[in-house]
Tab-separated table of C-alpha atoms and ligand atoms in Angstrom:
chain	number	residue	atom	x	y	z
A	1035	MET	CA	83.853	85.176	119.294
A	1036	LEU	CA	85.680	81.979	120.584
A	1037	ILE	CA	88.710	82.280	122.194
A	1038	LYS	CA	91.251	79.006	121.257
A	1039	THR	CA	92.728	77.656	124.279
A	1040	ASN	CA	95.360	75.169	125.309
A	1041	ALA	CA	94.602	75.786	128.976
A	1042	ASN	CA	97.569	73.800	129.947
A	1043	ALA	CA	99.454	76.232	128.439
A	1044	PHE	CA	99.134	78.457	131.398
A	1045	VAL	CA	99.434	76.218	134.528
A	1046	HIS	CA	102.632	77.368	136.443
A	1047	PRO	CA	103.745	74.727	138.959
A	1048	VAL	CA	103.871	76.481	142.327
A	1049	PRO	CA	103.963	75.668	146.015
A	1050	SER	CA	100.303	75.703	147.503
A	1051	GLU	CA	100.135	78.126	150.487
A	1052	ILE	CA	96.523	77.234	151.328
A	1053	THR	CA	96.193	77.568	155.424
A	1054	SER	CA	93.720	79.091	157.780
A	1055	PRO	CA	92.703	77.973	161.172
A	1056	ALA	CA	89.071	78.250	161.025
A	1057	ALA	CA	87.055	76.974	163.602
A	1058	CYS	CA	83.942	75.265	161.954
A	1059	GLN	CA	82.005	72.861	163.782
A	1060	SER	CA	78.860	71.899	161.802
A	1061	ARG	CA	78.659	69.978	159.080
A	1062	ARG	CA	77.845	73.063	156.855
A	1063	ASP	CA	80.863	74.513	158.040
A	1064	LEU	CA	82.999	71.725	157.749
A	1065	ILE	CA	81.755	71.408	153.949
A	1066	ARG	CA	82.956	75.141	153.852
A	1067	LEU	CA	86.433	74.613	155.519
A	1068	MET	CA	86.617	71.785	152.898
A	1069	ALA	CA	86.036	74.319	150.118
A	1070	THR	CA	88.123	76.907	151.457
A	1071	GLY	CA	90.810	74.246	151.674
A	1072	VAL	CA	91.509	75.101	154.864
A	1073	ALA	CA	92.066	71.483	156.400
A	1074	GLY	CA	92.649	70.166	152.781
A	1075	ALA	CA	95.147	67.853	153.743
A	1076	ALA	CA	93.605	66.350	156.822
A	1077	LEU	CA	90.071	66.080	155.575
A	1078	ALA	CA	89.858	65.536	152.284
A	1079	SER	CA	92.063	64.679	149.279
A	1080	TRP	CA	92.461	67.299	146.549
A	1081	ALA	CA	89.888	65.368	144.370
A	1082	ALA	CA	87.585	64.337	146.915
A	1083	ARG	CA	87.041	68.316	147.492
A	1084	GLU	CA	86.784	68.748	143.503
A	1085	ALA	CA	84.226	66.415	143.010
A	1086	LEU	CA	82.653	67.998	146.085
A	1087	ALA	CA	82.929	71.077	144.906
A	1088	GLN	CA	81.686	70.165	141.380
A	1089	ALA	CA	78.602	68.616	142.286
A	1090	TRP	CA	77.232	71.859	143.446
A	1091	MET	CA	77.629	73.367	139.814
A	1092	PRO	CA	75.284	73.674	136.981
A	1093	PRO	CA	76.332	71.207	134.804
A	1094	GLY	CA	77.903	73.276	131.752
A	1095	GLN	CA	80.376	74.994	134.176
A	1096	GLN	CA	81.711	71.887	136.058
A	1097	ALA	CA	84.437	70.631	133.935
A	1098	ALA	CA	85.391	74.367	133.614
A	1099	LEU	CA	85.498	75.344	137.181
A	1100	SER	CA	88.142	72.220	137.646
A	1101	ARG	CA	90.267	74.283	140.510
A	1102	ARG	CA	93.840	73.629	141.832
A	1103	LYS	CA	95.407	75.000	144.612
A	1104	THR	CA	96.238	78.531	145.252
A	1105	SER	CA	99.787	79.937	143.706
A	1106	VAL	CA	99.379	83.498	144.361
A	1107	SER	CA	101.097	84.877	147.839
A	1108	GLY	CA	98.497	86.858	149.273
A	1109	ALA	CA	96.710	83.974	150.550
A	1110	LEU	CA	95.913	84.593	154.150
A	1111	THR	CA	97.329	82.595	157.268
A	1112	LEU	CA	96.121	82.615	160.512
A	1113	GLU	CA	92.442	84.578	159.491
A	1114	LYS	CA	89.189	83.002	159.861
A	1115	VAL	CA	87.621	82.915	156.661
A	1116	THR	CA	84.129	84.583	156.811
A	1117	GLU	CA	80.841	82.435	156.867
A	1118	TYR	CA	79.322	81.884	153.778
A	1119	LYS	CA	75.925	83.035	155.197
A	1120	HIS	CA	77.243	86.383	155.941
A	1121	ALA	CA	79.292	86.816	152.772
A	1122	SER	CA	76.022	85.776	150.590
A	1123	THR	CA	73.359	88.260	152.646
A	1124	TYR	CA	75.483	91.236	153.566
A	1125	ASN	CA	76.394	93.232	150.150
A	1126	ASN	CA	76.364	95.925	148.055
A	1127	PHE	CA	75.115	95.856	144.485
A	1128	TYR	CA	73.148	99.129	144.363
A	1129	GLU	CA	71.602	97.470	141.256
A	1130	PHE	CA	69.521	95.668	143.265
A	1131	GLY	CA	68.827	98.180	146.323
A	1132	THR	CA	71.247	100.008	148.872
A	1133	ASP	CA	70.195	97.922	151.789
A	1134	LYS	CA	73.275	95.365	152.965
A	1135	ALA	CA	70.117	93.169	152.643
A	1136	ASP	CA	68.344	94.092	149.659
A	1137	PRO	CA	70.745	91.870	146.799
A	1138	ALA	CA	70.071	88.294	148.543
A	1139	ARG	CA	66.521	89.618	148.256
A	1140	ASN	CA	66.404	91.027	144.831
A	1141	ALA	CA	68.994	89.289	142.605
A	1142	HIS	CA	66.954	86.328	141.660
A	1143	THR	CA	66.122	88.287	139.136
A	1144	LEU	CA	69.352	88.784	137.396
A	1145	LYS	CA	69.725	86.455	134.065
A	1146	THR	CA	73.189	84.957	134.032
A	1147	SER	CA	73.201	82.526	130.936
A	1148	PRO	CA	73.593	83.018	127.998
A	1149	TRP	CA	76.604	85.829	128.895
A	1150	THR	CA	78.700	87.505	127.031
A	1151	VAL	CA	81.309	89.989	127.591
A	1152	GLU	CA	82.540	92.739	124.989
A	1153	ILE	CA	86.109	93.300	125.219
A	1154	GLU	CA	87.440	96.194	123.239
A	1155	GLY	CA	89.558	98.828	122.804
A	1156	LEU	CA	93.279	99.271	122.314
A	1157	ILE	CA	94.135	95.869	121.850
A	1158	LYS	CA	94.821	93.463	119.052
A	1159	LYS	CA	91.992	90.583	119.635
A	1160	PRO	CA	88.434	92.672	120.174
A	1161	GLY	CA	85.360	90.867	120.555
A	1162	ARG	CA	82.249	89.645	122.108
A	1163	TYR	CA	83.708	86.673	124.547
A	1164	ALA	CA	80.880	83.947	125.767
A	1165	LEU	CA	81.168	83.054	129.460
A	1166	GLU	CA	81.819	79.202	129.170
A	1167	ASP	CA	84.883	80.045	126.697
A	1168	LEU	CA	86.366	82.822	129.671
A	1169	LEU	CA	85.667	79.922	132.274
A	1170	LYS	CA	88.142	77.952	130.246
A	1171	LEU	CA	90.760	80.281	129.528
A	1172	SER	CA	92.650	79.320	132.305
A	1173	ALA	CA	92.843	76.765	135.169
A	1174	GLN	CA	91.296	77.960	138.382
A	1175	GLU	CA	92.271	78.996	141.858
A	1176	GLU	CA	90.907	79.518	144.829
A	1177	ARG	CA	92.326	82.613	146.822
A	1178	ILE	CA	91.758	83.457	149.714
A	1179	TYR	CA	91.529	87.180	150.082
A	1180	ARG	CA	90.297	90.082	152.576
A	1181	LEU	CA	88.180	92.233	151.188
A	1182	ARG	CA	87.943	95.622	152.883
A	1183	CYS	CA	84.627	98.126	152.071
A	1184	VAL	CA	84.857	101.556	152.477
A	1185	GLU	CA	82.707	101.770	154.454
A	1186	GLY	CA	84.938	100.363	157.621
A	1187	TRP	CA	84.069	96.402	157.583
A	1188	SER	CA	85.951	93.883	155.788
A	1189	MET	CA	85.193	89.953	155.038
A	1190	VAL	CA	87.773	87.259	154.458
A	1191	ILE	CA	86.394	85.456	151.084
A	1192	PRO	CA	87.813	81.951	149.146
A	1193	TRP	CA	87.254	83.423	145.643
A	1194	VAL	CA	87.518	80.836	142.748
A	1195	GLY	CA	89.111	82.502	139.453
A	1196	TYR	CA	91.923	83.133	137.609
A	1197	SER	CA	94.275	86.068	137.409
A	1198	LEU	CA	93.166	88.796	135.099
A	1199	SER	CA	96.677	88.786	133.182
A	1200	GLU	CA	95.605	85.296	131.916
A	1201	LEU	CA	92.708	87.259	129.916
A	1202	ILE	CA	94.564	90.424	129.150
A	1203	LYS	CA	97.214	88.264	127.687
A	1204	LYS	CA	95.350	86.519	125.485
A	1205	VAL	CA	93.751	90.072	123.636
A	1206	GLU	CA	96.746	91.091	123.482
A	1207	PRO	CA	96.631	95.143	124.285
A	1208	LEU	CA	98.857	97.167	122.141
A	1209	GLY	CA	101.460	99.509	123.025
A	1210	SER	CA	98.976	102.501	123.786
A	1211	ALA	CA	96.704	100.959	126.470
A	1212	LYS	CA	97.224	102.428	129.781
A	1213	TYR	CA	94.033	101.770	131.850
A	1214	VAL	CA	91.138	99.167	131.746
A	1215	GLU	CA	87.931	100.147	132.034
A	1216	PHE	CA	84.936	97.814	133.401
A	1217	VAL	CA	81.674	97.780	132.277
A	1218	THR	CA	78.680	95.750	134.880
A	1219	LEU	CA	75.606	94.816	133.952
A	1220	ALA	CA	72.446	97.599	133.730
A	1221	ASP	CA	69.171	96.004	132.956
A	1222	PRO	CA	66.082	98.313	134.336
A	1223	LYS	CA	63.963	94.762	133.594
A	1224	THR	CA	65.963	92.783	136.175
A	1225	MET	CA	67.477	95.151	138.486
A	1226	PRO	CA	65.223	97.289	139.960
A	1227	GLY	CA	67.832	99.895	141.556
A	1228	VAL	CA	69.131	100.993	138.160
A	1229	GLY	CA	65.902	102.923	138.165
A	1230	SER	CA	67.206	105.206	140.968
A	1231	ARG	CA	69.830	108.041	140.759
A	1232	VAL	CA	71.938	106.955	143.650
A	1233	LEU	CA	74.576	106.671	140.734
A	1234	ASP	CA	74.918	106.912	137.164
A	1235	TRP	CA	74.276	103.473	135.577
A	1236	PRO	CA	75.969	101.505	134.625
A	1237	TYR	CA	78.413	101.111	137.422
A	1238	VAL	CA	81.856	101.643	135.747
A	1239	GLU	CA	85.391	100.746	137.238
A	1240	GLY	CA	88.729	100.890	136.247
A	1241	LEU	CA	92.300	100.454	136.792
A	1242	ARG	CA	96.114	101.210	135.395
A	1243	LEU	CA	97.027	98.755	132.863
A	1244	ASP	CA	99.727	97.467	135.622
A	1245	GLU	CA	97.185	97.077	138.469
A	1246	ALA	CA	95.240	94.755	136.385
A	1247	MET	CA	98.207	93.030	135.229
A	1248	HIS	CA	98.935	92.232	138.869
A	1249	PRO	CA	98.755	88.471	139.747
A	1250	LEU	CA	96.706	89.525	142.573
A	1251	THR	CA	93.798	90.962	140.295
A	1252	LEU	CA	91.399	88.143	139.989
A	1253	LEU	CA	88.531	87.742	137.729
A	1254	ALA	CA	86.041	85.158	139.888
A	1255	PHE	CA	83.643	82.865	138.846
A	1256	GLY	CA	83.049	81.613	142.164
A	1257	MET	CA	83.284	81.426	146.181
A	1258	TYR	CA	83.579	79.124	148.633
A	1259	GLY	CA	83.897	76.084	145.972
A	1260	GLU	CA	80.663	77.165	144.202
A	1261	VAL	CA	79.496	79.813	141.421
A	1262	LEU	CA	78.995	82.937	142.435
A	1263	PRO	CA	75.858	83.711	143.897
A	1264	ARG	CA	74.025	86.000	142.150
A	1265	GLN	CA	74.354	88.989	145.054
A	1266	ASN	CA	78.008	88.534	144.769
A	1267	GLY	CA	78.266	89.135	141.240
A	1268	ALA	CA	77.590	85.892	139.197
A	1269	PRO	CA	78.404	85.076	136.322
A	1270	LEU	CA	82.202	86.668	136.680
A	1271	ARG	CA	83.251	90.064	138.752
A	1272	LEU	CA	86.640	91.193	139.629
A	1273	VAL	CA	88.487	91.418	142.567
A	1274	VAL	CA	91.315	93.807	143.297
A	1275	PRO	CA	92.020	92.527	147.211
A	1276	TRP	CA	94.527	95.957	147.841
A	1277	LYS	CA	91.443	98.365	146.983
A	1278	TYR	CA	88.203	99.372	148.446
A	1279	GLY	CA	85.613	97.148	147.603
A	1280	PHE	CA	83.950	99.283	145.109
A	1281	LYS	CA	86.937	99.209	142.825
A	1282	SER	CA	85.255	95.147	142.817
A	1283	GLY	CA	83.002	95.278	139.969
A	1284	LYS	CA	80.088	92.767	139.616
A	1285	SER	CA	78.636	91.057	137.128
A	1286	LEU	CA	80.687	92.551	134.046
A	1287	VAL	CA	79.670	93.089	130.510
A	1288	LYS	CA	82.554	94.959	128.599
A	1289	ILE	CA	86.411	95.498	129.365
A	1290	ARG	CA	87.769	98.212	127.323
A	1291	PHE	CA	90.991	99.166	126.704
A	1292	THR	CA	92.153	102.877	126.495
A	1293	ASP	CA	94.918	105.237	127.061
A	1294	LYS	CA	92.838	107.524	129.455
A	1295	GLN	CA	92.091	106.984	132.729
A	1296	PRO	CA	88.458	105.918	132.895
A	1297	ALA	CA	85.636	107.898	134.400
A	1298	THR	CA	84.225	105.293	137.297
A	1299	ALA	CA	80.897	105.790	138.764
A	1300	TRP	CA	81.580	106.653	142.332
A	1301	ASN	CA	84.348	109.059	141.458
A	1302	LYS	CA	81.700	110.666	139.233
A	1303	ALA	CA	79.046	110.389	142.178
A	1304	ALA	CA	81.596	112.026	144.675
A	1305	ALA	CA	85.313	112.657	143.035
A	1306	ASN	CA	86.340	113.970	146.532
A	1307	GLU	CA	85.742	111.180	148.595
A	1308	TYR	CA	86.056	108.453	146.082
A	1309	GLY	CA	89.625	108.564	144.312
A	1310	PHE	CA	90.434	106.800	140.981
A	1311	TYR	CA	92.979	104.558	142.966
A	1312	SER	CA	91.494	103.748	146.203
A	1313	ASN	CA	93.697	101.812	147.599
A	1314	VAL	CA	93.005	100.777	151.182
A	1315	ASN	CA	95.437	102.963	153.278
A	1316	PRO	CA	94.453	103.778	157.123
A	1317	ASN	CA	96.519	107.163	156.761
A	1318	VAL	CA	93.811	108.769	154.576
A	1319	ASP	CA	90.757	109.116	155.721
A	1320	HIS	CA	87.922	109.369	153.915
A	1321	PRO	CA	86.204	112.920	154.170
A	1322	ARG	CA	83.428	111.794	156.467
A	1323	TRP	CA	85.287	109.239	158.352
A	1324	SER	CA	88.620	107.685	159.718
A	1325	GLN	CA	90.014	104.574	157.407
A	1326	ALA	CA	92.454	103.404	160.361
A	1327	THR	CA	90.231	100.739	161.453
A	1328	GLU	CA	87.251	98.245	160.713
A	1329	ARG	CA	85.173	95.922	161.964
A	1330	ARG	CA	85.381	92.274	160.333
A	1331	ILE	CA	81.645	91.129	159.523
A	1332	GLY	CA	80.590	88.271	161.425
A	1333	GLU	CA	83.078	88.276	163.817
A	1334	ASP	CA	83.426	91.446	165.408
A	1335	GLY	CA	80.207	93.037	166.969
A	1336	LEU	CA	78.874	96.614	167.001
A	1337	PHE	CA	80.739	97.120	170.648
A	1338	ALA	CA	83.652	95.049	169.808
A	1339	LYS	CA	86.750	96.849	169.615
A	1340	LYS	CA	87.662	97.438	165.943
A	1341	ARG	CA	90.939	96.122	163.974
A	1342	LYS	CA	93.596	98.205	162.549
A	1343	THR	CA	93.508	98.102	159.041
A	1344	LEU	CA	96.373	97.593	157.104
A	1345	LEU	CA	97.853	99.444	154.483
A	1346	PHE	CA	96.845	98.063	150.764
A	1347	ASN	CA	94.910	95.634	153.109
A	1348	GLY	CA	97.941	93.552	154.026
A	1349	TYR	CA	99.149	93.245	150.752
A	1350	GLU	CA	101.459	96.066	150.174
A	1351	ALA	CA	105.024	93.061	149.979
A	1352	GLN	CA	102.951	92.255	146.586
A	1353	VAL	CA	101.600	95.620	145.112
A	1354	GLY	CA	103.982	98.365	147.078
A	1355	GLN	CA	106.318	98.774	143.956
A	1356	LEU	CA	103.166	99.821	141.561
A	1357	TYR	CA	102.796	102.931	143.811
A	1358	ALA	CA	106.706	103.819	143.953
A	1359	GLY	CA	107.217	107.116	144.377
A	1360	MET	CA	103.505	108.324	144.652
A	1361	ASP	CA	101.960	110.874	146.901
A	1362	LEU	CA	99.364	108.379	148.323
A	1363	LYS	CA	97.328	111.416	149.979
A	1364	LYS	CA	97.054	113.306	146.446
A	1365	TYR	CA	96.466	109.641	144.353
A	1366	PHE	CA	93.640	108.488	146.764
B	561	MTE	N1	79.527	96.076	141.320
B	561	MTE	C1	78.131	96.719	141.138
B	561	MTE	N2	77.711	96.177	139.520
B	561	MTE	N3	77.558	97.722	141.483
B	561	MTE	C2	77.893	97.743	142.766
B	561	MTE	O1	76.785	98.486	143.594
B	561	MTE	N4	79.492	97.339	144.855
B	561	MTE	C3	80.795	97.337	145.426
B	561	MTE	C4	81.335	96.122	144.410
B	561	MTE	N5	80.788	96.222	143.037
B	561	MTE	C5	79.011	97.399	143.761
B	561	MTE	C6	79.707	96.391	142.770
B	561	MTE	C7	80.861	97.531	146.605
B	561	MTE	S1	80.664	99.033	147.827
B	561	MTE	C8	81.643	96.724	146.993
B	561	MTE	S2	82.240	96.755	148.795
B	561	MTE	C9	81.590	95.144	146.896
B	561	MTE	O2	81.117	95.254	145.476
B	561	MTE	C10	81.304	94.307	147.848
B	561	MTE	O3	80.971	92.578	147.308
B	561	MTE	P1	80.142	91.662	148.144
B	561	MTE	O4	78.908	92.011	148.273
B	561	MTE	O5	80.241	90.600	147.072
B	561	MTE	O6	81.039	91.538	149.414
């Protein structure tokens, strides 16, 4: 099914707030810097950066990935963007193996085109949506988000995508829809890890509808000004920056609207360790380790003093009201 779109209908003019003082030296880093928007004003015009980014993209996606500046508060200031080489080689994508280096090594087999996403359940406009239509549904933005993994490490990544709420509005949820389930690809032919019993495949994640509608929740198609590398969840993934990284499902194939809390992969595997909410919270420890601190990949060495983890990963001002009155220890 095709989505009839009028991209302009979704463009809200808003103040830009891209800042970050990454100190990159090499030409490669400079290009990354430009792609992140860190030095946009000083180093290149927006149009030039746009052209640069588009030159890296497969022809079919160039027009669709035309981006505009970050509009949603939550973009980081004064934090160094993680180097691309770390963000694309230190990954969790168990479908390609459980070692951090496995996804970059093995994900070349993932076939990302053609790609469709089934959108179903309690909505007025269910259907199978082609990636190309999803790409065009709304203007792409570049957003620099912290990603905090439940294992105790973090990164700062410039994603490219748009708020999931844009898509949700298009498919018109019914009043009875309370949750959204995200199902990701499980193809034993191209994903060697799917043969293992480490998780009950496919990898499924879920959000409450209001969490999914929050403007920070990003449907991402790219990072660092390029289309997503396979190991980071190509061709499209979720990024929910105030929750532990495992809530951000990669390589999405189905989005389902339900009235019941979805059974999620990690919750099924160990309910006492991985709650449905999984909001980043330094005051609620994992049963086997503390969540009070974290190590920034590429910056903090193994013996460096760890940095403090922030409530809701630093996005408390934006998302705190979603959990007003809730016992965060009970609903971890
Ligand atoms: N999505 C799928 N399909 N499979 C996975 O194993 N791992 C999750 C999440 N999404 C995972 C997934 C975890 S634990 C984390 S921390 C993030 O992806 C890591 O994203 P990154 O590798 O892009 O940093």
